[in-house]
PDB file of C-alpha atoms and ligand atoms in Angstrom:
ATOM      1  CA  UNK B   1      16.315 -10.979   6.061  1.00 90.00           C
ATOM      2  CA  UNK B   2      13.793 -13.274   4.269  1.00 97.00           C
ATOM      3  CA  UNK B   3      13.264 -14.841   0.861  1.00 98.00           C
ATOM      4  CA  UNK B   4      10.317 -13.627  -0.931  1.00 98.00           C
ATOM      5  CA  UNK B   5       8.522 -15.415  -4.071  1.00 98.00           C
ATOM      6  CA  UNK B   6       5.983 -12.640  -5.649  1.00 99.00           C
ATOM      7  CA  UNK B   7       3.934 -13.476  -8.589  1.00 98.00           C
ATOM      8  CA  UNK B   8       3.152 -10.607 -11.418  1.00 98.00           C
ATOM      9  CA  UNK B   9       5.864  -8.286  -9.540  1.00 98.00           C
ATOM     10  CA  UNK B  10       6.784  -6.145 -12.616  1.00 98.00           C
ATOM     11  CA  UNK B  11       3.990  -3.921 -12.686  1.00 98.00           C
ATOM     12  CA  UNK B  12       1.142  -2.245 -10.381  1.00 98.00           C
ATOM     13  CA  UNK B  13       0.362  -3.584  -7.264  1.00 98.00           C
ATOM     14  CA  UNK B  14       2.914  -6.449  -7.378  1.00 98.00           C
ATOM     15  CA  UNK B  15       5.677  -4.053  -8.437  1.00 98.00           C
ATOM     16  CA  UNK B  16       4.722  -1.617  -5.384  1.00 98.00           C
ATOM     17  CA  UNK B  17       4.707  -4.698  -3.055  1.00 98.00           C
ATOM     18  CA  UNK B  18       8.150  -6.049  -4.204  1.00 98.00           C
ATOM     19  CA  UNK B  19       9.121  -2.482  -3.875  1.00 98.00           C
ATOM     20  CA  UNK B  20       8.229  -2.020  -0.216  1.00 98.00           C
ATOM     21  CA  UNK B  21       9.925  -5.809   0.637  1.00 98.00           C
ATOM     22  CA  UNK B  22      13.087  -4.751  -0.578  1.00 98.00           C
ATOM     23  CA  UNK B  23      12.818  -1.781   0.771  1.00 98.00           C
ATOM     24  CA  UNK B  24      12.773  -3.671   4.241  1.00 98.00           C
ATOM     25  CA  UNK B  25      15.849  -5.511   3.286  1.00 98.00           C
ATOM     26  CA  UNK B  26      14.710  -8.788   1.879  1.00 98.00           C
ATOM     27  CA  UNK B  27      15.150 -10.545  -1.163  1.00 98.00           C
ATOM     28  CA  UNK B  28      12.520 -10.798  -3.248  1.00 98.00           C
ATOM     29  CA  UNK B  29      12.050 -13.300  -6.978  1.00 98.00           C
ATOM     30  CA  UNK B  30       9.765 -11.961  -9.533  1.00 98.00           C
ATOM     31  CA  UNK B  31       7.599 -14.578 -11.751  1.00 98.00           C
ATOM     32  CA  UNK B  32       6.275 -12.187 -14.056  1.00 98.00           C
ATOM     33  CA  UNK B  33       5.701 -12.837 -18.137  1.00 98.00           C
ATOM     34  CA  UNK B  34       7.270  -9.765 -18.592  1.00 97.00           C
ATOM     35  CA  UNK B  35      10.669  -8.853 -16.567  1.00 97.00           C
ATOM     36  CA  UNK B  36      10.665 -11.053 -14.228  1.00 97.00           C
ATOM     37  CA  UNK B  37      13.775 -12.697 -12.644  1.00 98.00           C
ATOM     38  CA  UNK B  38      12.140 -15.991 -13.910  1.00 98.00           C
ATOM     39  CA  UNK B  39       9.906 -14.900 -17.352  1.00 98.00           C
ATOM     40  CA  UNK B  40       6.585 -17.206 -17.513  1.00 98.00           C
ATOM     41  CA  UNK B  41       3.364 -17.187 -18.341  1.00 98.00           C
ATOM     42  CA  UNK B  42       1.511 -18.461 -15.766  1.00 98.00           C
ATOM     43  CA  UNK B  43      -2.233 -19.245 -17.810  1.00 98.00           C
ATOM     44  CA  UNK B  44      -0.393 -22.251 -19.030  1.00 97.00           C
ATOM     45  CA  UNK B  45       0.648 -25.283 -17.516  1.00 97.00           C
ATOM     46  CA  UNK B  46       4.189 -25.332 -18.479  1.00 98.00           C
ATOM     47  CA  UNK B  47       4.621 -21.661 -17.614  1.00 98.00           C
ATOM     48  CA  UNK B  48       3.492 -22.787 -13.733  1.00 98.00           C
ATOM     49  CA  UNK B  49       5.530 -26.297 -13.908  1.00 98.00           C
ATOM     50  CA  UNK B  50       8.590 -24.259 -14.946  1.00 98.00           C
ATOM     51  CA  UNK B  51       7.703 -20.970 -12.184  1.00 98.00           C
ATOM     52  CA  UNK B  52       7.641 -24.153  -9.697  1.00 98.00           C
ATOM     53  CA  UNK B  53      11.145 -25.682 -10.640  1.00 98.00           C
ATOM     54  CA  UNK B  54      13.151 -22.510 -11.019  1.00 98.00           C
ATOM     55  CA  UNK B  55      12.052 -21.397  -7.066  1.00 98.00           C
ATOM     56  CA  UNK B  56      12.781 -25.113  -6.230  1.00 98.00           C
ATOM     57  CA  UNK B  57      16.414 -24.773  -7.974  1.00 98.00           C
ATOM     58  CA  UNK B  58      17.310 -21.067  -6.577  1.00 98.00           C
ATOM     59  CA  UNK B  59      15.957 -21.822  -2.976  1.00 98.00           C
ATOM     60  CA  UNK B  60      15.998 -25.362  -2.091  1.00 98.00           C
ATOM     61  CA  UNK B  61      16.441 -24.315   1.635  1.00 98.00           C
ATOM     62  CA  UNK B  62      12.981 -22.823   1.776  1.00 98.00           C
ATOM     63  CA  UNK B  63      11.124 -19.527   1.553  1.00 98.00           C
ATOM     64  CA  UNK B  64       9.821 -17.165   3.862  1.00 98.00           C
ATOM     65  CA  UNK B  65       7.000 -16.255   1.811  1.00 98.00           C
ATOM     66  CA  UNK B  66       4.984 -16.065  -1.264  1.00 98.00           C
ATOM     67  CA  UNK B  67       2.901 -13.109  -2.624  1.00 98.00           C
ATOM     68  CA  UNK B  68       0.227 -14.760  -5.529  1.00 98.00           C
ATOM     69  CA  UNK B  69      -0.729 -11.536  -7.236  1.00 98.00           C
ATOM     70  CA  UNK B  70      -0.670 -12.496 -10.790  1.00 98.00           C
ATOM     71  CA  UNK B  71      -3.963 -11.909 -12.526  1.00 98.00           C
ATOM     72  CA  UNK B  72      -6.026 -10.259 -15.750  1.00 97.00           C
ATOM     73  CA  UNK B  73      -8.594  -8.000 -14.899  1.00 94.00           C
ATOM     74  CA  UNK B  74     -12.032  -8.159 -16.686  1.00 91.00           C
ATOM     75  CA  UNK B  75     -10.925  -7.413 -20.296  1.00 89.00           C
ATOM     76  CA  UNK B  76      -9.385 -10.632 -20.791  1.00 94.00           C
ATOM     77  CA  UNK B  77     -10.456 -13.971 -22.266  1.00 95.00           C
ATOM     78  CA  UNK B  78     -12.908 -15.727 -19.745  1.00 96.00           C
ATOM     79  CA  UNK B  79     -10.658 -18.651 -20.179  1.00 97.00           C
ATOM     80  CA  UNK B  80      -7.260 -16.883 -19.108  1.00 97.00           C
ATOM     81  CA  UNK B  81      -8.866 -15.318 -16.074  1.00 97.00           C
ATOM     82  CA  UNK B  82     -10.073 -18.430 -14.718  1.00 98.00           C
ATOM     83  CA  UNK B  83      -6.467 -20.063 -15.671  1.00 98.00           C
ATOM     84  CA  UNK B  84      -4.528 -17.527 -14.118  1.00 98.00           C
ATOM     85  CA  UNK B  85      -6.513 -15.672 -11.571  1.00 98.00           C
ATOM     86  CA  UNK B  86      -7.805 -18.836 -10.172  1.00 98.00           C
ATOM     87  CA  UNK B  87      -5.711 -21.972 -10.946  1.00 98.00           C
ATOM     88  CA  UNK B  88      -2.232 -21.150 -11.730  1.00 98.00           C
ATOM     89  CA  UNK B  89      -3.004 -18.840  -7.948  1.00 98.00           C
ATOM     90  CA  UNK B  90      -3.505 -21.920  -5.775  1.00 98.00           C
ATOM     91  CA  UNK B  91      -1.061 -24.179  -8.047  1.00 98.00           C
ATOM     92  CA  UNK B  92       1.590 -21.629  -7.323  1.00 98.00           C
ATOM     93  CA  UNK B  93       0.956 -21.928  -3.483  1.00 98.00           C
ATOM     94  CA  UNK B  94       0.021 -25.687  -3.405  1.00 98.00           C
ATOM     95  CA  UNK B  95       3.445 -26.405  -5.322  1.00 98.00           C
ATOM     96  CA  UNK B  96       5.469 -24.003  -2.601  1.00 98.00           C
ATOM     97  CA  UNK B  97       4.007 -24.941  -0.046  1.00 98.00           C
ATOM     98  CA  UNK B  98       6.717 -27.260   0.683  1.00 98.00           C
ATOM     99  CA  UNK B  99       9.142 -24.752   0.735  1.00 98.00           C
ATOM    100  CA  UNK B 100       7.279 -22.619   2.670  1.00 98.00           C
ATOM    101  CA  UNK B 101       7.099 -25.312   5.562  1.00 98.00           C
ATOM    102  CA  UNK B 102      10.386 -24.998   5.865  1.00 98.00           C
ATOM    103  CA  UNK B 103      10.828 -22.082   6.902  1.00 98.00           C
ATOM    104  CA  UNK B 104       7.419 -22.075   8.627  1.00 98.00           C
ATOM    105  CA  UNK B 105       6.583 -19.316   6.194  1.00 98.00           C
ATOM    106  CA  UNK B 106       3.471 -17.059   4.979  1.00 98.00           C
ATOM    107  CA  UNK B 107       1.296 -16.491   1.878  1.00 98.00           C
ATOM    108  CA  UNK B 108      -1.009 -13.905   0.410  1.00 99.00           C
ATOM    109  CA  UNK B 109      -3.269 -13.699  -2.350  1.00 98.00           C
ATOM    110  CA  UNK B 110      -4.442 -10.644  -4.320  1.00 98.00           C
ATOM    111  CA  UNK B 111      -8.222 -11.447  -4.180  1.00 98.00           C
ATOM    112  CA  UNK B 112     -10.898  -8.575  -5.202  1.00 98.00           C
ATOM    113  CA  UNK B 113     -13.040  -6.261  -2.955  1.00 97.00           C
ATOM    114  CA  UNK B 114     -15.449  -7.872  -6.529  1.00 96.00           C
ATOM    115  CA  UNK B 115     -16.081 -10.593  -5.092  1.00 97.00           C
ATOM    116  CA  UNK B 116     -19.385  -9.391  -2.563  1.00 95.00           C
ATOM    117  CA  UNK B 117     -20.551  -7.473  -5.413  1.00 92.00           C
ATOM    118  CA  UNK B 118     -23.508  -9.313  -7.517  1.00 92.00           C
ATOM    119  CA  UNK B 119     -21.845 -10.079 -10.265  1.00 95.00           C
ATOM    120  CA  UNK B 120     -20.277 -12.971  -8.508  1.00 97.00           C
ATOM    121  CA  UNK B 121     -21.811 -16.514 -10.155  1.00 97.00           C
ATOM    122  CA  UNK B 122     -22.088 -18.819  -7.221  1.00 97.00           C
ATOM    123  CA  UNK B 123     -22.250 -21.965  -9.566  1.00 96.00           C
ATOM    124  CA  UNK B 124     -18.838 -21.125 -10.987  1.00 97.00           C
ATOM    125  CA  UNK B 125     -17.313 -20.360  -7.702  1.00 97.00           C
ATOM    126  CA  UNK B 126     -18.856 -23.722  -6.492  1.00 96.00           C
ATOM    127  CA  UNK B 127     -17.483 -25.441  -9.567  1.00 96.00           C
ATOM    128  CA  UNK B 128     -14.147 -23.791  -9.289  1.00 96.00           C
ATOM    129  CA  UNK B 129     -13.752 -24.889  -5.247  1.00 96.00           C
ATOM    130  CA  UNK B 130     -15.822 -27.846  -5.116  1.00 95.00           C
ATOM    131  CA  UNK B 131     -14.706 -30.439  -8.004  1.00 92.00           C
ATOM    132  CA  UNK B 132     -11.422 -28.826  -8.549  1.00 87.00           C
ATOM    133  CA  UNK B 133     -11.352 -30.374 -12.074  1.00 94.00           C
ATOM    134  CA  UNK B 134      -9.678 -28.116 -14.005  1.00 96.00           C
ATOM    135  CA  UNK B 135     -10.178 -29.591 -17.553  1.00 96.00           C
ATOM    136  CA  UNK B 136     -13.777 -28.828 -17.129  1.00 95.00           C
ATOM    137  CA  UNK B 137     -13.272 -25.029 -15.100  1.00 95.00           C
ATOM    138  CA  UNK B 138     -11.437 -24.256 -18.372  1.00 97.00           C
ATOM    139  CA  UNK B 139     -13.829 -25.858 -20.249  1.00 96.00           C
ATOM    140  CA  UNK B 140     -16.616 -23.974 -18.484  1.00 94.00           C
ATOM    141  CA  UNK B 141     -14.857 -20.870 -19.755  1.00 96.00           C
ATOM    142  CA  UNK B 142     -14.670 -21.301 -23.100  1.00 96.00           C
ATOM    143  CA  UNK B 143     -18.426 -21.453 -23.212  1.00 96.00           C
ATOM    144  CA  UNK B 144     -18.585 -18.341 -21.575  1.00 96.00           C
ATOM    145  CA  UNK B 145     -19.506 -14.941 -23.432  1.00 94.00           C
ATOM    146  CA  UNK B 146     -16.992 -11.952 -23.286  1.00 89.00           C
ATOM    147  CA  UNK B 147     -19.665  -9.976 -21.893  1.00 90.00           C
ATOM    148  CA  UNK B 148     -19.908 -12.070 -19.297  1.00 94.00           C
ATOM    149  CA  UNK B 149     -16.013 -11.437 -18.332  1.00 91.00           C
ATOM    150  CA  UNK B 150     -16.862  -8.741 -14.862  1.00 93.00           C
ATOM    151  CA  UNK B 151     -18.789 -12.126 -13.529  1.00 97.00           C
ATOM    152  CA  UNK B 152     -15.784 -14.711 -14.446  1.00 97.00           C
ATOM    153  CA  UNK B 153     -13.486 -11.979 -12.602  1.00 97.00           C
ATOM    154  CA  UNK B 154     -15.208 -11.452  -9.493  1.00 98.00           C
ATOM    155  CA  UNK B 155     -16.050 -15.212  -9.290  1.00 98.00           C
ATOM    156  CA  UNK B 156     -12.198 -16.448 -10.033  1.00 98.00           C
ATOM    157  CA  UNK B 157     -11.713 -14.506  -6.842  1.00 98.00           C
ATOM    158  CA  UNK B 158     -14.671 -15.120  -4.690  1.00 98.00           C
ATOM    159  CA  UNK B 159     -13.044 -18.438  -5.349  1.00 98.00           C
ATOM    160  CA  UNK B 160      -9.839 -17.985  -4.499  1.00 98.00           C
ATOM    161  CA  UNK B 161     -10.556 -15.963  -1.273  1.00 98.00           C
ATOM    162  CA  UNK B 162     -12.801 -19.229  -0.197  1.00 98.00           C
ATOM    163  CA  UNK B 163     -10.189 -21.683  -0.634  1.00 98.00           C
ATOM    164  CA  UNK B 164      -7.643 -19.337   1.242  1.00 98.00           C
ATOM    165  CA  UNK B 165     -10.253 -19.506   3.816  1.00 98.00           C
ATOM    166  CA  UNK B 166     -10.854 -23.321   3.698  1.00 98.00           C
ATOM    167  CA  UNK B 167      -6.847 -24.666   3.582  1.00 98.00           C
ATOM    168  CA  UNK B 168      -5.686 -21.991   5.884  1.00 98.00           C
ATOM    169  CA  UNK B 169      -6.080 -23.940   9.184  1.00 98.00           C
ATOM    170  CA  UNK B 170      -4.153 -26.582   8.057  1.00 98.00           C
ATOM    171  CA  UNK B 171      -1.593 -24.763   6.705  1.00 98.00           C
ATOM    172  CA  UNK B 172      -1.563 -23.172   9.805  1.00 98.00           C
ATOM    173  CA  UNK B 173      -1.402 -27.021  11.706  1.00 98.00           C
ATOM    174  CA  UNK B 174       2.446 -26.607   9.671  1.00 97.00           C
ATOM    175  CA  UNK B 175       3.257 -23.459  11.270  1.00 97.00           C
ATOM    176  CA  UNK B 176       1.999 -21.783   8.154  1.00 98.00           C
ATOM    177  CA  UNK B 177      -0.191 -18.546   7.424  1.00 98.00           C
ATOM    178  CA  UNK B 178      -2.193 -18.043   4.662  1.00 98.00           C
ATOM    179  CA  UNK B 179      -4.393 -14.915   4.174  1.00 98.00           C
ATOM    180  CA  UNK B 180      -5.732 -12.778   1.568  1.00 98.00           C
ATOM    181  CA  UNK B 181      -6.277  -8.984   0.518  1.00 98.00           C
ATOM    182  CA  UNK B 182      -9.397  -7.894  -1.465  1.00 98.00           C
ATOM    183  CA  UNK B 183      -8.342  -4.375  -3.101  1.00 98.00           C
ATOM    184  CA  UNK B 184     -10.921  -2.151  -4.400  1.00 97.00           C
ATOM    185  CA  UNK B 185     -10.282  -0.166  -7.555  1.00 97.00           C
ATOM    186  CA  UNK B 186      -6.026   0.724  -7.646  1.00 97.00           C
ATOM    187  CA  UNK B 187      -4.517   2.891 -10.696  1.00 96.00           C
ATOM    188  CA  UNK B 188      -2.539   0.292 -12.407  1.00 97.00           C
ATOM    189  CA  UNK B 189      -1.825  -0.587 -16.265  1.00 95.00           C
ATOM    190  CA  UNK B 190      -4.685  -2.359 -15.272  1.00 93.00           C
ATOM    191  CA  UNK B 191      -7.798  -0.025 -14.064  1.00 93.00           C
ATOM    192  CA  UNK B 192      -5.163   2.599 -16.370  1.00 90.00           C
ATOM    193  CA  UNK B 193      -6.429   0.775 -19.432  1.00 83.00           C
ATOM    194  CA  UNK B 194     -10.075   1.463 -18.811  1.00 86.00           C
ATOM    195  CA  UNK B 195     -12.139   4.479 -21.201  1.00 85.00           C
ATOM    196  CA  UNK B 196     -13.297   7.373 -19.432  1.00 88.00           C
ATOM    197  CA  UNK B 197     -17.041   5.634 -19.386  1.00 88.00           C
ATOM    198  CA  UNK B 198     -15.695   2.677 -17.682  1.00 86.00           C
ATOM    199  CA  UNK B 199     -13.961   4.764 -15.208  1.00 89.00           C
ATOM    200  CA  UNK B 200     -16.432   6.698 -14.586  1.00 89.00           C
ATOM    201  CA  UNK B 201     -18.959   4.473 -14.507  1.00 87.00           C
ATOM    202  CA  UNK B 202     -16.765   2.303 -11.718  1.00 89.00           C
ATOM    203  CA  UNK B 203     -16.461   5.599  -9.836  1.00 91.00           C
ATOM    204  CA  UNK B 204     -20.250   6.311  -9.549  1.00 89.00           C
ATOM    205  CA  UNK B 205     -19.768   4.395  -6.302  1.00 90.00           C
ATOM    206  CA  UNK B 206     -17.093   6.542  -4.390  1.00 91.00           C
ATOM    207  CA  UNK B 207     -14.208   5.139  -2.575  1.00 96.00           C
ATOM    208  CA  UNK B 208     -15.039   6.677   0.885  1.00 96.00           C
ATOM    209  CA  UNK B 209     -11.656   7.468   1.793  1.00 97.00           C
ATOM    210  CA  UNK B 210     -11.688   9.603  -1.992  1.00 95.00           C
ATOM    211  CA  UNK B 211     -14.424  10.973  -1.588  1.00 92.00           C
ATOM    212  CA  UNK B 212     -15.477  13.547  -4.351  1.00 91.00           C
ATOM    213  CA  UNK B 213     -11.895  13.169  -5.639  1.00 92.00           C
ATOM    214  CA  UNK B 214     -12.624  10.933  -8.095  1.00 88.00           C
ATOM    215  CA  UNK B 215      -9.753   9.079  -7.614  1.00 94.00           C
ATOM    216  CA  UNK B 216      -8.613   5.212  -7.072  1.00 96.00           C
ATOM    217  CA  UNK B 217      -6.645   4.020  -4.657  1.00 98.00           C
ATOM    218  CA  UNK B 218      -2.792   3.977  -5.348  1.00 98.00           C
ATOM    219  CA  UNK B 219      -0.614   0.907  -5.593  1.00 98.00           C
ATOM    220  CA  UNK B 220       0.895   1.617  -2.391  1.00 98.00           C
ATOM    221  CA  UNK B 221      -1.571   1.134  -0.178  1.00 98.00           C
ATOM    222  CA  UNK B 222      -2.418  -2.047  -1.492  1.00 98.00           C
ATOM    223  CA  UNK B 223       1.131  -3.179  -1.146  1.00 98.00           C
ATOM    224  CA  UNK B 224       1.324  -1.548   2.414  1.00 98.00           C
ATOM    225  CA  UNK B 225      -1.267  -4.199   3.279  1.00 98.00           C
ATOM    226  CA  UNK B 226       0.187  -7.167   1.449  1.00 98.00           C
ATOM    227  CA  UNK B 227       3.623  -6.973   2.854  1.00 98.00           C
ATOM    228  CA  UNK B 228       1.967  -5.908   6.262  1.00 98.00           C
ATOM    229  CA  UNK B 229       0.272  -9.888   6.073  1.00 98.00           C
ATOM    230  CA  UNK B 230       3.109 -11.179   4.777  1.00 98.00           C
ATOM    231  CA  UNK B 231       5.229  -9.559   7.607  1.00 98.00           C
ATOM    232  CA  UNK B 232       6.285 -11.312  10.975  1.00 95.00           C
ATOM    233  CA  UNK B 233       3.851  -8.613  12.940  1.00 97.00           C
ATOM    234  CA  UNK B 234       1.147 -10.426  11.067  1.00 98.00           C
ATOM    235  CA  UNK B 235       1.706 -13.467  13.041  1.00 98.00           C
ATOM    236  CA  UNK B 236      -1.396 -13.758  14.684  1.00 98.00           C
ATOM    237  CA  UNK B 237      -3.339 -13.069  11.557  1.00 98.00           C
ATOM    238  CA  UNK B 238      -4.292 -16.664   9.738  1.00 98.00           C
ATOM    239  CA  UNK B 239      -7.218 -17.041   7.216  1.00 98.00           C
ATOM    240  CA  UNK B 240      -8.736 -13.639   6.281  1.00 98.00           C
ATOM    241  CA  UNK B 241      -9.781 -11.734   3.370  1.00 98.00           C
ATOM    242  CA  UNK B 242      -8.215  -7.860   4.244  1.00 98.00           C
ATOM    243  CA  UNK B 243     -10.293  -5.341   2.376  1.00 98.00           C
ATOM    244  CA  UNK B 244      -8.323  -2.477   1.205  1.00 98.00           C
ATOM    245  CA  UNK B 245     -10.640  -0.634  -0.444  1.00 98.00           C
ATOM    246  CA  UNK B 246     -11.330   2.505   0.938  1.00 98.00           C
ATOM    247  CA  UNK B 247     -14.598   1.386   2.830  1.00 97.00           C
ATOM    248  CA  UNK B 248     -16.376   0.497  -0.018  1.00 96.00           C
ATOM    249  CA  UNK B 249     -17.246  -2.686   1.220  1.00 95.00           C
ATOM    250  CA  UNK B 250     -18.493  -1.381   4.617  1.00 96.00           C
ATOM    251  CA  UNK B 251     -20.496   1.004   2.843  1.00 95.00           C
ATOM    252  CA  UNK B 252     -22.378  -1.630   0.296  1.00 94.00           C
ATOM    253  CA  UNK B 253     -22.520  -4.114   3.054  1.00 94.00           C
ATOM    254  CA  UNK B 254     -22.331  -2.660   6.713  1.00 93.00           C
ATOM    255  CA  UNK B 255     -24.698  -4.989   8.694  1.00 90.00           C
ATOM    256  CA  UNK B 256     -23.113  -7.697   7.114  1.00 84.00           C
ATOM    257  CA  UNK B 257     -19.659  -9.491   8.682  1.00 76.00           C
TER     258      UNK B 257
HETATM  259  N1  NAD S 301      -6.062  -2.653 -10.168  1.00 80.85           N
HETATM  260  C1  NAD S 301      -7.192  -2.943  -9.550  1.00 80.85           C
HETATM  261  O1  NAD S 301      -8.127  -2.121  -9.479  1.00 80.85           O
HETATM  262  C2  NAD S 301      -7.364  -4.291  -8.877  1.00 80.85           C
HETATM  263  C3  NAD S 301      -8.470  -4.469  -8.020  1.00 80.85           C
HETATM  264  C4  NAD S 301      -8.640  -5.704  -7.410  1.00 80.85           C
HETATM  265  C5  NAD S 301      -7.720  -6.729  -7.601  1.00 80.85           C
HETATM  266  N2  NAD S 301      -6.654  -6.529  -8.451  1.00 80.85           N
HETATM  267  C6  NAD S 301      -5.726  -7.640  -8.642  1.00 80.85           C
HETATM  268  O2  NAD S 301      -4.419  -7.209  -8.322  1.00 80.85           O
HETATM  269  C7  NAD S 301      -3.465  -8.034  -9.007  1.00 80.85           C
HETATM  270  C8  NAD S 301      -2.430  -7.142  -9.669  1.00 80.85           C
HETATM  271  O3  NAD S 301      -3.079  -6.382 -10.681  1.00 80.85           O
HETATM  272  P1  NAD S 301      -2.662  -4.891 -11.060  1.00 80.85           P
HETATM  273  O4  NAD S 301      -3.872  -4.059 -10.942  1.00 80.85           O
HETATM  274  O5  NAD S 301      -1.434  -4.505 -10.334  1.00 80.85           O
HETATM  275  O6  NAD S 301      -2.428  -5.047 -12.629  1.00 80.85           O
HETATM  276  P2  NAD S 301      -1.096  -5.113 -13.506  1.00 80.85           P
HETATM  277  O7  NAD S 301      -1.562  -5.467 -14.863  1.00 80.85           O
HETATM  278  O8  NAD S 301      -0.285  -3.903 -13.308  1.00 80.85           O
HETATM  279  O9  NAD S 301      -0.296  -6.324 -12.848  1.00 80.85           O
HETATM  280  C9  NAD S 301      -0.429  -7.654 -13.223  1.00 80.85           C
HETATM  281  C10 NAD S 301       0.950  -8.299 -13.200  1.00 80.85           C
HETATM  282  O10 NAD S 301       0.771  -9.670 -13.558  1.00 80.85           O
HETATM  283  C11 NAD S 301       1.609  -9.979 -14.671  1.00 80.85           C
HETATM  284  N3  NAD S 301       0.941 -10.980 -15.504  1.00 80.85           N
HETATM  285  C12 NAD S 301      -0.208 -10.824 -16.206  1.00 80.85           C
HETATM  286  N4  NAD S 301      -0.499 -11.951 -16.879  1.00 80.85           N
HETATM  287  C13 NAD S 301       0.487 -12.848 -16.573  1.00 80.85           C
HETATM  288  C14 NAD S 301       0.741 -14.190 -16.962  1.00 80.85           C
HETATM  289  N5  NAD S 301      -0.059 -14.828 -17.816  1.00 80.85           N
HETATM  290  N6  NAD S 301       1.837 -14.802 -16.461  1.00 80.85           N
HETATM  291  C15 NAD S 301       2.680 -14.144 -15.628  1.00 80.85           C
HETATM  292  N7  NAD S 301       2.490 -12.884 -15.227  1.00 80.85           N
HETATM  293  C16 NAD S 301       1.407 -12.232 -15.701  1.00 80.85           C
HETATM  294  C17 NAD S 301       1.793  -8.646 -15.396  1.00 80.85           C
HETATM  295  O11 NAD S 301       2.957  -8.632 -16.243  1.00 80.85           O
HETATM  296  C18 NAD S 301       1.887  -7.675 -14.242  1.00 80.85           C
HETATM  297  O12 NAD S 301       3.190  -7.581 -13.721  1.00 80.85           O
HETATM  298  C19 NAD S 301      -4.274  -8.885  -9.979  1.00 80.85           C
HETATM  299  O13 NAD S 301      -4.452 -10.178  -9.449  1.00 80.85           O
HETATM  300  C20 NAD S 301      -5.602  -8.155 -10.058  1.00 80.85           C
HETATM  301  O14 NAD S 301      -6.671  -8.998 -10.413  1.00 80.85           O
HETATM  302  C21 NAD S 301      -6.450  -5.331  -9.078  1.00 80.85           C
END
């Protein structure tokens, strides 16, 4: 069975998804800050340099994929969710990728069904994909207010979702796939830490498929469509941003594609 490198495996939808892999018999290596097989913290530089050598040491024959689910959800610093949600997301890949090629392997990204919603600040998600400078992304985001923190979440991954979008042929050109999933609200430690306003307040639009349950979607289901991409039966699937939300984003944008 296959290799599989996930990122922020030890809880929510990351631990669900390394769940299901094993579950199908492969092996799977969890970079997680907290109990991980490999421990790092993955908003810094060294944490990502030292993710990077420790996959290079264990599998130098190559991987057979890479789940990039890492990420802070709105509550954090503006500065840690661009580091983490956006940067140390494509470093990750970009620094695998080699090892990926070898075994002509896949990656997906956790995205956000956020990032159609109108919070999303076009001139960060330009900055973030266009220059590429990271000094000044991070730089960006220290002048940011906390308020401002739903916008620097759904843009760090409108932006990640575009460059998915934009390297994806040619990773594809090396036998590659590279796609992404876009889940809508999911009970984890991280929608668990919410108050009952927020929650409420994020449930005034409902999740179609929960309707007048007030409920989020579960971890599973997420995972279900991560490992799904991630999966040979994918094979045909290069490029895309897989909602998993429930319909929400058919039902705030259904004459759009
Ligand atoms: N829960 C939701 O409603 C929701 C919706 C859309 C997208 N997402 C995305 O799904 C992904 C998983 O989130 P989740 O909801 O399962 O939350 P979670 O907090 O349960 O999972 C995040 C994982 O990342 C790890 N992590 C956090 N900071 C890290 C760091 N600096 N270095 C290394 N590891 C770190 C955590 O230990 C944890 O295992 C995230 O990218 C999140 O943005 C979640």
């Amino acid at each position: 069975m296959g290799v599989y490198v996930i990122t922020g495996g030890t809880t929510g939808i990351g631990a669900a998804t390394r769940l299901l892999l094993e579950d199908w018999g492969h092996e799977v290596f969890n970079i997680d800050y907290k109990g991980g097989d490999f421990q790092a913290d993955l908003s810094c530089e060294e944490g990502v340099r030292a993710a990077l050598k420790a996959v290079e040491e264990r599998y130098p024959d190559g991987i057979d994929g890479l789940i990039s689910n890492a990420g802070v959800g709105p509550t954090a610093p503006p500065e840690t969710i661009f580091a983490l949600n956006f940067y140390a997301g494509i470093e990750i890949a970009e620094g695998l990728r080699p090892l990926l090629k070898k075994k002509k392997g896949c990656c997906v990204m956790t995205s956000s069904n956020s990032i159609t919603n109108d919070t999303v600040r076009m001139d960060w998600v330009e900055l973030l994909t266009n220059l590429r400078n990271k000094e000044r992304g991070l730089e960006l985001a220290r002048m940011i207010p906390r308020e401002q923190a739903a916008s620097v979440y759904s843009s760090s991954k409108r932006a990640l979702a575009r460059w998915v979008r934009r390297v994806s042929p040619a990773w594809a050109v090396d036998g590659m796939r590279i796609n992404a999933v876009a889940p809508g609200n999911t009970s984890t430690p991280m929608t668990r830490g919410m108050t009952e306003e927020q929650r409420n307040f994020a449930l005034m639009i409902p999740i179609p498929t929960r309707y007048g349950t007030k409920e989020f979607l579960e971890a599973e289901e997420i995972a279900n469509a991560i490992a799904f991409l991630a999966s040979r039966r994918a094979s045909g699937i290069n490029g895309v941003v897989l909602f998993v939300d429930g319909g929400i984003d058919a039902l705030m944008r259904s004459e759009r594609l």
